[in-house]
Amino acid sequence: MTTDTKPVFESLEGMSEPCRLGLRNIIMACADTKLLLGYHYGEWTFGTPELEAAVASCSLSQSELGHVRLLQAVLKKHYGDDPERLIDNRPAAEFANVAFLDEQIERWPGFVAMNAIVDLAVARVLHAFRGSSFKPLRMSVEKMLDEERYHIHHGRGWFRALARQGEVTRGSLERQACAALTSVAEWFGPADDEQDAALVGASVKSMANAEIFRALLEDVSEMASGTGVNVAAAQRASLDGWNPATRRVGVGGPNEEILFHLRGSKNEVFKLG
Amino acid sequence: MLSAATLPTDAEVWQALHAVTDPEYPLSIVDLGMVYGVRVDGTVASVEITFTSIGCPAIDMIVSDIREAILAVPGVREVRLEIVWSPPWTKHRITDRGRRILAVYGVVA
């Protein structure tokens, strides 16, 4: 007979300090990345090459923004973070999104790289929270993953379709995919991150970020196999001075135009209350 | 003061929830399988509910409709509503009655 000694955290009580910090940082990183994914998907609703992709893009945006609402509610309840402040009153340099999303996604291959790689990276992190000892997240992660399945199918389908559309398009997709992977690698951070180790040690997360990134690389390599897109050129830059709160080596964040739209600044006059 | 005979019951609250619909479907939230639990304790009705998608733009509207419907049940003074995501909603939660209604609209669930 075996005894399950895995801890269960209904709240942050009983968690070590690195674990608490690490949990806040990874939830914030997922929420911020999803916020930017939601924005870019929304922007592309009117720019896709096919009508079906426009409908999909709108739906992807809706579900990402729903996930943001859910993750920010966890941050609010357990860390006291005000969701309104997180979007409306936070300097760009405090955002913890994958840097690939900092600027406008100008071309369709960029959209596809975002969908097929960046979105998948966040889904992979959420997957590591299945069976988490932190119950408030565990209770919502299955539903998010359920919805993420469609994101993955869409990204993968377009990645392989685009790769077949000639050398120029394939080259563009390859550059965007490599840029996305490089950016995601920075977001995951160094293999020896103390906070990440604390999360895995407390069974809050089932896999370390380095393992998740390796699994992601396998997913992407498999997706790219036989397409002529070479993702091996993605760089892993030095992570000296990496900041676990922003998940970057240097200073960054979404550009002002994106923040302007995210905050609904133009619509301020219509806000109720 | 309400006597035991006039206190609201779980069945009355379920009945009231049959009148609340998801604006995207011609079905009640009960037939959609979105209501995970109802408990009435005195004059307080507690409901556990989920949604078909996390990003559902009608969440606030549906929550408001639920409150309104339950508060219309004689004797209910307070509604405690908890939104839950586990187990995740799937189409398998739609009731047989719900499937028959959807079939009339040409939707196979």
PDB file of C-alpha atoms in Angstrom, chain A residues 62-63 65-67 69-70 138-144 146-147, chain B residues 24 51-57 59-60 84-86 88-90:
ATOM      1  CA  GLN A  62     -11.709  35.448 -26.854  1.00  0.00           C
ATOM      2  CA  SER A  63     -10.390  32.362 -25.127  1.00  0.00           C
ATOM      3  CA  LEU A  65      -8.634  36.943 -22.774  1.00  0.00           C
ATOM      4  CA  GLY A  66     -10.877  34.594 -20.774  1.00  0.00           C
ATOM      5  CA  HIS A  67      -7.801  32.794 -19.495  1.00  0.00           C
ATOM      6  CA  ARG A  69      -9.371  36.937 -16.484  1.00  0.00           C
ATOM      7  CA  LEU A  70      -9.126  33.591 -14.725  1.00  0.00           C
ATOM      8  CA  ARG A 138      -5.414  22.886 -10.525  1.00  0.00           C
ATOM      9  CA  MET A 139      -9.188  23.391 -10.477  1.00  0.00           C
ATOM     10  CA  SER A 140      -9.158  25.534 -13.592  1.00  0.00           C
ATOM     11  CA  VAL A 141      -6.239  24.268 -15.616  1.00  0.00           C
ATOM     12  CA  GLU A 142      -8.060  21.342 -17.276  1.00  0.00           C
ATOM     13  CA  LYS A 143     -10.628  23.665 -18.809  1.00  0.00           C
ATOM     14  CA  MET A 144      -7.919  25.985 -20.094  1.00  0.00           C
ATOM     15  CA  ASP A 146      -9.257  21.792 -23.160  1.00  0.00           C
ATOM     16  CA  GLU A 147      -9.561  25.110 -24.984  1.00  0.00           C
TER      17      GLU A 147
ATOM     18  CA  GLU B  24     -25.908  31.493 -27.621  1.00  0.00           C
ATOM     19  CA  PHE B  51     -19.639  28.026 -18.466  1.00  0.00           C
ATOM     20  CA  THR B  52     -19.136  26.489 -21.862  1.00  0.00           C
ATOM     21  CA  SER B  53     -15.974  28.542 -22.392  1.00  0.00           C
ATOM     22  CA  ILE B  54     -13.766  30.540 -20.045  1.00  0.00           C
ATOM     23  CA  GLY B  55     -13.869  33.551 -22.340  1.00  0.00           C
ATOM     24  CA  CYS B  56     -17.652  33.472 -22.707  1.00  0.00           C
ATOM     25  CA  PRO B  57     -18.632  37.122 -23.194  1.00  0.00           C
ATOM     26  CA  ILE B  59     -20.863  35.397 -18.259  1.00  0.00           C
ATOM     27  CA  ASP B  60     -21.902  38.597 -16.501  1.00  0.00           C
ATOM     28  CA  VAL B  84     -16.241  26.555 -11.090  1.00  0.00           C
ATOM     29  CA  TRP B  85     -14.194  25.082 -13.954  1.00  0.00           C
ATOM     30  CA  SER B  86     -13.717  21.567 -12.671  1.00  0.00           C
ATOM     31  CA  PRO B  88     -14.619  21.132 -17.390  1.00  0.00           C
ATOM     32  CA  TRP B  89     -17.869  21.529 -19.287  1.00  0.00           C
ATOM     33  CA  THR B  90     -18.148  19.396 -22.411  1.00  0.00           C
TER      34      THR B  90
END
